[in-house]
PDB file of C-alpha atoms and ligand atoms in Angstrom:
ATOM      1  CA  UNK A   1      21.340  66.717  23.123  1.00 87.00           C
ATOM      2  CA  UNK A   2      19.248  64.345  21.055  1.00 97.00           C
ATOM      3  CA  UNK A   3      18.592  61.948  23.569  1.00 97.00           C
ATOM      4  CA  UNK A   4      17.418  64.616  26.023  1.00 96.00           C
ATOM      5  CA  UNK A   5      13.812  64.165  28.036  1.00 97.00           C
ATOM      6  CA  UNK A   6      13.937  60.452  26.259  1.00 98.00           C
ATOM      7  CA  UNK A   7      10.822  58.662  28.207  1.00 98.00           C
ATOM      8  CA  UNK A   8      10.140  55.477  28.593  1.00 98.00           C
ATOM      9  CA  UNK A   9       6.436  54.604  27.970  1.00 98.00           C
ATOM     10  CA  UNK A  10       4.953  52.562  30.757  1.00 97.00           C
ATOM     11  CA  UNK A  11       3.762  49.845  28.248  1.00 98.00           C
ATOM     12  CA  UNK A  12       3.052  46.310  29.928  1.00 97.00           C
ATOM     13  CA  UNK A  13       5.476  43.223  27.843  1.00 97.00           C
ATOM     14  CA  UNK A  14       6.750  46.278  25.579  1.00 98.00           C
ATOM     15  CA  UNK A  15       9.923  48.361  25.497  1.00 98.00           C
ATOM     16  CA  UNK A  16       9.367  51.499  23.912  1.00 98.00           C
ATOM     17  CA  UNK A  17      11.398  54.520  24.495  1.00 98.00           C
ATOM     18  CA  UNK A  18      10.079  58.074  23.130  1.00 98.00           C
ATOM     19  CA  UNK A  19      12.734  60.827  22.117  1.00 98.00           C
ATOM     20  CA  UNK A  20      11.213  64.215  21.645  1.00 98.00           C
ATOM     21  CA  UNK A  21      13.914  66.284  20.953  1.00 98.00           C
ATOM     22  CA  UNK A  22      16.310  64.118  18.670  1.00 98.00           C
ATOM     23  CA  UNK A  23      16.564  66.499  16.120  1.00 98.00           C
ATOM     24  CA  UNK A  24      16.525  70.349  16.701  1.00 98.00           C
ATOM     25  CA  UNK A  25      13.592  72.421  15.115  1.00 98.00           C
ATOM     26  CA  UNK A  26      16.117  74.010  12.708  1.00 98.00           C
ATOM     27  CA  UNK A  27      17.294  70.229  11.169  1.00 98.00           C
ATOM     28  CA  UNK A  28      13.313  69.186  11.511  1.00 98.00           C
ATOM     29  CA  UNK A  29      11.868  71.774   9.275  1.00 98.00           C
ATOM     30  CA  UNK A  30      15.075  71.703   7.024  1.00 98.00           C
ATOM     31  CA  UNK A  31      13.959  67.315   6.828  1.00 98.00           C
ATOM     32  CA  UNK A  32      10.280  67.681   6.635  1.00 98.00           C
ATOM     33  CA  UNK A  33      10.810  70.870   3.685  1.00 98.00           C
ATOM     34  CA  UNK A  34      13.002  68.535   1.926  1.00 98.00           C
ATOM     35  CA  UNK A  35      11.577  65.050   2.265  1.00 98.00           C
ATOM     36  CA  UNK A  36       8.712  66.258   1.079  1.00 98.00           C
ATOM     37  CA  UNK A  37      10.084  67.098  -2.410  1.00 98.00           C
ATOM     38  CA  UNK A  38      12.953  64.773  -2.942  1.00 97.00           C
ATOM     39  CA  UNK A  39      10.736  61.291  -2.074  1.00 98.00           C
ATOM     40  CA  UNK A  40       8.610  59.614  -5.204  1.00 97.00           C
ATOM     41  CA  UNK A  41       6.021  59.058  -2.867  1.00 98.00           C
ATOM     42  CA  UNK A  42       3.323  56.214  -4.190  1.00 97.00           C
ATOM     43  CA  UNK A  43      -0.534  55.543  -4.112  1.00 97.00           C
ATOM     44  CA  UNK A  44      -0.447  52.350  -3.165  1.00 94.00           C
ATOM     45  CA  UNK A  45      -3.891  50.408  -3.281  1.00 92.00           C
ATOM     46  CA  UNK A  46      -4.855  47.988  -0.468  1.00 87.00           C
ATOM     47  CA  UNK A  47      -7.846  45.134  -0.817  1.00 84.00           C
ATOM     48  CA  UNK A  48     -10.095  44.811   1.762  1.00 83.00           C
ATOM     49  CA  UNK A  49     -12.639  41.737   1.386  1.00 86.00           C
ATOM     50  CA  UNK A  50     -11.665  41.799  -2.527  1.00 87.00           C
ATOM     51  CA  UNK A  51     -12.218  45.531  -2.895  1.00 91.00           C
ATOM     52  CA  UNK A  52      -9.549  47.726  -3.890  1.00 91.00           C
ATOM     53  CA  UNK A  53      -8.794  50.740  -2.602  1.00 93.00           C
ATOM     54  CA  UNK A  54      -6.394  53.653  -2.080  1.00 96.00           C
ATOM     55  CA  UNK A  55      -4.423  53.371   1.133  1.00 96.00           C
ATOM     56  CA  UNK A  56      -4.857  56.599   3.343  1.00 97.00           C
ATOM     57  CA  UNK A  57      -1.356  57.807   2.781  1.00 98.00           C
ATOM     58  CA  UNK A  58       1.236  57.956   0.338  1.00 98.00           C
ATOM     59  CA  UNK A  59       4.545  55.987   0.995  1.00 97.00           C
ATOM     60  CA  UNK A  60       8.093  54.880  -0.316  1.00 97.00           C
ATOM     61  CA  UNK A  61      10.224  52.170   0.558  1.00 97.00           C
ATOM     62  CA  UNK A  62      14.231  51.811   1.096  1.00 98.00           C
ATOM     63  CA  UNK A  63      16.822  49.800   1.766  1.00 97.00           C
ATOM     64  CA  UNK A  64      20.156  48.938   1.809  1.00 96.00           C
ATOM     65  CA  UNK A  65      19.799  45.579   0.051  1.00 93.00           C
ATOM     66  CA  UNK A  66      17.263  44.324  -2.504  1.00 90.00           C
ATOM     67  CA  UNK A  67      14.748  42.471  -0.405  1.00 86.00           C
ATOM     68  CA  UNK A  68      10.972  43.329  -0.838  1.00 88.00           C
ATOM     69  CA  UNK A  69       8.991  44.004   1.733  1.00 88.00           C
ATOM     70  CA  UNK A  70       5.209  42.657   1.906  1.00 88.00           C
ATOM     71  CA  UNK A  71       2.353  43.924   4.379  1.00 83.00           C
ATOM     72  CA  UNK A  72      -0.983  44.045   4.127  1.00 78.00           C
ATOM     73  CA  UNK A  73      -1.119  42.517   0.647  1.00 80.00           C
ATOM     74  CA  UNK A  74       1.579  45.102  -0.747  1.00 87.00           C
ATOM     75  CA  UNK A  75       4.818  44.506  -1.854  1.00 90.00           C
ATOM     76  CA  UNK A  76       6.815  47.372  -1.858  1.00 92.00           C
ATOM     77  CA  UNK A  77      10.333  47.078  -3.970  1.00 93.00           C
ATOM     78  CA  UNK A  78      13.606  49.280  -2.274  1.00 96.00           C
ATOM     79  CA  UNK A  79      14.902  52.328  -3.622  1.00 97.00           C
ATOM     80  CA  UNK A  80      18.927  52.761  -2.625  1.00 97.00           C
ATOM     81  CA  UNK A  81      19.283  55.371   0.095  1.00 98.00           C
ATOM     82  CA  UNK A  82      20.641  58.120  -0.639  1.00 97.00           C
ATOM     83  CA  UNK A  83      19.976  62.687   0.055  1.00 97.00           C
ATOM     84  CA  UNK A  84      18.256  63.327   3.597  1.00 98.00           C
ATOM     85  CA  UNK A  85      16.866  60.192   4.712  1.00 98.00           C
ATOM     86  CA  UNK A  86      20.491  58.783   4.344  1.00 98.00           C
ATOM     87  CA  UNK A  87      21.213  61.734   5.899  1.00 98.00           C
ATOM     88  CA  UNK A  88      18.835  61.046   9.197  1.00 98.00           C
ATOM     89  CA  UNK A  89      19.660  56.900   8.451  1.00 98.00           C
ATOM     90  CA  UNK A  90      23.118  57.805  10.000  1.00 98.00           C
ATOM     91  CA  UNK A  91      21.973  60.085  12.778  1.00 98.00           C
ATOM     92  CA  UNK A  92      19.749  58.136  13.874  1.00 98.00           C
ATOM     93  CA  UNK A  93      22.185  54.892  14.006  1.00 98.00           C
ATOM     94  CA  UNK A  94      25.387  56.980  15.170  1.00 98.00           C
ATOM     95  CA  UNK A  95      23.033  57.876  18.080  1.00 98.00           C
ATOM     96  CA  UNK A  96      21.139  54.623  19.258  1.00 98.00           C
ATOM     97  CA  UNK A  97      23.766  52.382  17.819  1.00 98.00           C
ATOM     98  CA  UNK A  98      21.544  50.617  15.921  1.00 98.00           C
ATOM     99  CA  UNK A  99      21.974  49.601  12.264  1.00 98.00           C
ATOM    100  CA  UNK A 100      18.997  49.771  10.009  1.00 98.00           C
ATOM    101  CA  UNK A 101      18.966  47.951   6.665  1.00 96.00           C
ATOM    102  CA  UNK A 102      14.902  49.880   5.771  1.00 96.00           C
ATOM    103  CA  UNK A 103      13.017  52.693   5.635  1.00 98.00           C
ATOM    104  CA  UNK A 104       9.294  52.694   5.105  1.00 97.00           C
ATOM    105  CA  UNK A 105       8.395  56.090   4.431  1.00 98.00           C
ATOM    106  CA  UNK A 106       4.481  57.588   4.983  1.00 98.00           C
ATOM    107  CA  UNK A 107       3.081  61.128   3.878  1.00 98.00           C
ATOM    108  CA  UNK A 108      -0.200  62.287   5.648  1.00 98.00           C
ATOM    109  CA  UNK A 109      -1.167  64.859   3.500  1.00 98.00           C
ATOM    110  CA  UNK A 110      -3.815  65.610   5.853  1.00 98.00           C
ATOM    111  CA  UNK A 111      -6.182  64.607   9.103  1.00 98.00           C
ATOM    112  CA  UNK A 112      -7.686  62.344   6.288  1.00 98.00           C
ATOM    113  CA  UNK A 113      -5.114  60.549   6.138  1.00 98.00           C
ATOM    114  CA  UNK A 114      -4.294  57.736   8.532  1.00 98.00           C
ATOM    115  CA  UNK A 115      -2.732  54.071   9.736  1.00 97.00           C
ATOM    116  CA  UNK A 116      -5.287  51.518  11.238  1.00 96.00           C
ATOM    117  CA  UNK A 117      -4.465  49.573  13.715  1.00 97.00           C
ATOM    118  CA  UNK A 118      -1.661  47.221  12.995  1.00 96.00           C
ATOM    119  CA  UNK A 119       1.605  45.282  14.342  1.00 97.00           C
ATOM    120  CA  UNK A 120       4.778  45.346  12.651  1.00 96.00           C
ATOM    121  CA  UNK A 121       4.917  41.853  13.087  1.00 95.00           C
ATOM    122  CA  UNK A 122       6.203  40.171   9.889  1.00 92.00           C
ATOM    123  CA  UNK A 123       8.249  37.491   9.454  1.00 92.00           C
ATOM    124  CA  UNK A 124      10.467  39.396   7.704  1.00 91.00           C
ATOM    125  CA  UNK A 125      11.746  41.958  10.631  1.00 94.00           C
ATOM    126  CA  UNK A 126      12.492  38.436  12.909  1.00 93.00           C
ATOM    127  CA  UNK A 127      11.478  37.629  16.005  1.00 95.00           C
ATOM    128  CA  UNK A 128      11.857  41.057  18.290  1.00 97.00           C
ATOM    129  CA  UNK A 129      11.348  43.796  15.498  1.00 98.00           C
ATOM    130  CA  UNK A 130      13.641  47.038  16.263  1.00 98.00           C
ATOM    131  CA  UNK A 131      11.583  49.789  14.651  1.00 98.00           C
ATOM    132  CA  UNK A 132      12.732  53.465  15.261  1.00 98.00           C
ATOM    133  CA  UNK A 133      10.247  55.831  13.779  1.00 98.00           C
ATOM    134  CA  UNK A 134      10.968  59.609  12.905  1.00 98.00           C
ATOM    135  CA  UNK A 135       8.256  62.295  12.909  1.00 98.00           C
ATOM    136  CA  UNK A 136       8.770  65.665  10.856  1.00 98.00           C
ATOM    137  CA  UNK A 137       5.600  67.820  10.429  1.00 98.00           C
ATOM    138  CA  UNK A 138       2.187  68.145  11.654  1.00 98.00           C
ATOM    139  CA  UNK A 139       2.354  66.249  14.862  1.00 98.00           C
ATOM    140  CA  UNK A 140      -0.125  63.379  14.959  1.00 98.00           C
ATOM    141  CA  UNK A 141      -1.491  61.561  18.000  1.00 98.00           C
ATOM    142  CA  UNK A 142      -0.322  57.705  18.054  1.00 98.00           C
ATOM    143  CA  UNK A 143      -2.304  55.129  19.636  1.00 98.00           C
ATOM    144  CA  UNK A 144      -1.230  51.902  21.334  1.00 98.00           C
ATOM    145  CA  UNK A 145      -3.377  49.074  22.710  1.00 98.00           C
ATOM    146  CA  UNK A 146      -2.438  45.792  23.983  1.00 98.00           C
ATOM    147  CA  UNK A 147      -3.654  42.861  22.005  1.00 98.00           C
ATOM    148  CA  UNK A 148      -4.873  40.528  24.490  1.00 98.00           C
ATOM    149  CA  UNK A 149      -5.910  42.871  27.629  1.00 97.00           C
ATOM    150  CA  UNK A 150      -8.521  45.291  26.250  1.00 95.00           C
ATOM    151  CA  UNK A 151      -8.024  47.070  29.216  1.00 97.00           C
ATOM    152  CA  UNK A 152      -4.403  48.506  28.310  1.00 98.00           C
ATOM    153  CA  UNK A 153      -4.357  51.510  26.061  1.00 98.00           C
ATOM    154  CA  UNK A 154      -1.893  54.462  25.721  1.00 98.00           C
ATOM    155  CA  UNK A 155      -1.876  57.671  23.716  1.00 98.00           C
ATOM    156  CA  UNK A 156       1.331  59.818  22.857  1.00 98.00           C
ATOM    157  CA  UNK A 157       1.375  62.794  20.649  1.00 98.00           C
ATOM    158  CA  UNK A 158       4.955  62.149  18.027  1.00 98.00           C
ATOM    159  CA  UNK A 159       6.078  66.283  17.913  1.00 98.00           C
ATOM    160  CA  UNK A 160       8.266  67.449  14.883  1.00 98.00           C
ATOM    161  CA  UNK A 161      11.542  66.167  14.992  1.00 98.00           C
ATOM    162  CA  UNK A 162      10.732  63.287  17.662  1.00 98.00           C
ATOM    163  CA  UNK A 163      11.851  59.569  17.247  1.00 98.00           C
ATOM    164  CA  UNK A 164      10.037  56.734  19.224  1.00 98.00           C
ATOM    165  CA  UNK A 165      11.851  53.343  19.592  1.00 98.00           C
ATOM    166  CA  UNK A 166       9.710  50.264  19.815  1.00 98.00           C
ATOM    167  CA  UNK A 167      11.458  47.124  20.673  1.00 98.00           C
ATOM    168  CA  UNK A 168      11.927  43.860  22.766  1.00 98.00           C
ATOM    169  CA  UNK A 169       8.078  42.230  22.768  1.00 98.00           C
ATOM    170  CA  UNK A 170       6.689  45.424  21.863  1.00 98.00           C
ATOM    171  CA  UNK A 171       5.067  43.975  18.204  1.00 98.00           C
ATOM    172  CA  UNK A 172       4.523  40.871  20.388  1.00 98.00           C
ATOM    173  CA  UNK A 173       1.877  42.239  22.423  1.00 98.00           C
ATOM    174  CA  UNK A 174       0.390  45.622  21.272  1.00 98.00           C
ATOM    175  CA  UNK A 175      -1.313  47.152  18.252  1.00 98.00           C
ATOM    176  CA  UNK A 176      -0.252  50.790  17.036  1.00 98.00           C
ATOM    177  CA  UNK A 177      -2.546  53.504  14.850  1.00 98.00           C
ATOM    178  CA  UNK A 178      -2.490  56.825  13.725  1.00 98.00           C
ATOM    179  CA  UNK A 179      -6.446  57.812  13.722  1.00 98.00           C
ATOM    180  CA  UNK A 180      -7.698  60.092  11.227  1.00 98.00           C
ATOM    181  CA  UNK A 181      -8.931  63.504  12.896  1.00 98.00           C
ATOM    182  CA  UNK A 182     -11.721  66.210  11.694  1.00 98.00           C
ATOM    183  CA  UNK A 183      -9.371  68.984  12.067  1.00 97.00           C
ATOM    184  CA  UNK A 184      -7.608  70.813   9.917  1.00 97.00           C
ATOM    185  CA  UNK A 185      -4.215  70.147  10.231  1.00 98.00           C
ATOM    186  CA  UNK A 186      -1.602  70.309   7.543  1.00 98.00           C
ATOM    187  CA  UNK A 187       1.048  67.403   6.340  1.00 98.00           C
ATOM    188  CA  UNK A 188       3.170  64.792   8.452  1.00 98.00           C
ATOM    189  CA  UNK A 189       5.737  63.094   7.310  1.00 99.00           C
ATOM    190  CA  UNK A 190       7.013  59.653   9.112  1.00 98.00           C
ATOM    191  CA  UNK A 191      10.260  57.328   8.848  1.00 98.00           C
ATOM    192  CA  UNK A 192       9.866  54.184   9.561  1.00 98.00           C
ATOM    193  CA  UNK A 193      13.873  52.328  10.451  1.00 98.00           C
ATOM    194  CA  UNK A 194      13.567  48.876  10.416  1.00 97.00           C
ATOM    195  CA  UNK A 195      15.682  45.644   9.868  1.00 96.00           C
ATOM    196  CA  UNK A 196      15.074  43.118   6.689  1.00 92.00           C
ATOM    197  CA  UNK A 197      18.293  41.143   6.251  1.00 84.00           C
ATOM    198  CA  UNK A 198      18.596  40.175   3.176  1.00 84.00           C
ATOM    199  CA  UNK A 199      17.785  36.386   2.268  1.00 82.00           C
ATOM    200  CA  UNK A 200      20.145  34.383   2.026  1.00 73.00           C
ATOM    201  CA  UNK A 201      20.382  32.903  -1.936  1.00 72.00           C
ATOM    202  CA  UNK A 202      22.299  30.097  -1.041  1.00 74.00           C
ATOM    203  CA  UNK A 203      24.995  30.249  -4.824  1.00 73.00           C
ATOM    204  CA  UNK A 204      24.998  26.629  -6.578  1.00 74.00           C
ATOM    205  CA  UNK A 205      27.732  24.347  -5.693  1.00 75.00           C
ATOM    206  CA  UNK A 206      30.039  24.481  -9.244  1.00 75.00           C
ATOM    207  CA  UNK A 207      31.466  20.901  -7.654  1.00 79.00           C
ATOM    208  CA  UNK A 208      28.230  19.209  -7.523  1.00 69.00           C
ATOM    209  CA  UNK A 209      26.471  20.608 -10.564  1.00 59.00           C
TER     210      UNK A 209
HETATM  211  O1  AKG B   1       3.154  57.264  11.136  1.00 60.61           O
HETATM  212  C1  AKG B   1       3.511  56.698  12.162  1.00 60.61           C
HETATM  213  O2  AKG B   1       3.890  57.297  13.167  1.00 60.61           O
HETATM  214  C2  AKG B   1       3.439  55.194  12.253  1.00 60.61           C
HETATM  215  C3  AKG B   1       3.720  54.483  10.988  1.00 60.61           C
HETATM  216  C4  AKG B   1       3.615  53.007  11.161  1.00 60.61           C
HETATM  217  O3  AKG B   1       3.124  52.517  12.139  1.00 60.61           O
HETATM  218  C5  AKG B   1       4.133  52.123  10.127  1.00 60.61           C
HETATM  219  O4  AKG B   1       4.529  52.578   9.042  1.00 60.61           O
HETATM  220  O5  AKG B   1       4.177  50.908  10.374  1.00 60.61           O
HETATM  221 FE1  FE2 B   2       3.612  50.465  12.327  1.00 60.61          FE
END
């Protein structure tokens, strides 16, 4: 059932794949009522041009391991998994069979609230990022355009309970926002799975030391 209607988005040098009904609208509100209140969601600040200011959402970072993860001038420090987004973390692997090791977590409180354009494309996630990125609320319209041909843009509207897959050269070659809007729409929240191995601390040598 959760896989139903999947689409693949037409996407020149990009492999995304957009699941609309992975979870049902029971589990969705039952996530998004939840998630809400059991996340310490954070103000983080970003710096543009040496000004600070508050980033347009509120987020929360987790993992399975200890690594950081920096963007945009933030580092955000892991929180252990654990309640409902453990909860979806296993769905959502049991079902693509795909093992996540992070979660970066956003709240848009409202149409004020946004994500400017951006790649996912730190070193950190390696060379072919696997993102899979859960939507549970207000549904929000996501933008994609390609980085090099102007030319290629695509829209899709992420519905309560949907998951959209971005993979393969996806990061590569396009840029991905969620725009603020005018209207008067209520809270979204979205879980972003990705993959930070941990780095490897190579242990002294007791032999040579
Ligand atoms: O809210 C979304 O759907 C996208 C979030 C996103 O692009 C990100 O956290 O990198
Ligand atoms: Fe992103």
């Amino acid at each position: 059932m959760r896989l139903l209607n999947a689409k693949k988005l037409n996407l020149k040098d990009a492999d995304v794949i957009y699941y609309p009904n992975f979870f049902s609208e029971k589990e969705a509100d039952f996530f998004f009522k939840n998630l809400k209140v059991e996340i310490n969601w954070l103000q983080d600040k970003i710096k543009v041009f040496g000004k600070t200011y508050d980033q347009p959402r509120l987020t929360s970072f987790f993992a399975t391991n200890k690594e950081p993860y920096s963007y945009s001038n933030i580092t955000m420090y892991p929180r252990p998994f654990d309640g409902n987004i453990l909860k979806i973390k296993t769905v959502i692997e049991t079902e693509l069979s795909i093992y996540f090791t992070s979660c970066l977590a956003n709240l848009y409180r409202d149409g004020k609230d946004s994500n400017g354009w951006h790649a996912d494309d730190e070193k950190s996630l390696g060379k072919k990022p696997v993102i899979a990125s859960a939507t549970f609320g207000e549904e929000r319209p996501f933008h994609f355009k390609h980085k090099k041909d102007k030319s290629l843009k695509e829209k899709i509207t992420l519905k309560h309970g949907s998951v959209l897959l971005m993979q393969g050269s996806t990061q590569e070659n396009w840029l991905h926002q969620i725009p603020k809007t005018t209207r008067q729409i209520g809270s979204r929240i979205n879980l972003t799975f990705r993959i930070i191995p941990q780095k490897n601390r190579v242990p002294s040598n007791p032999v040579l030391s």
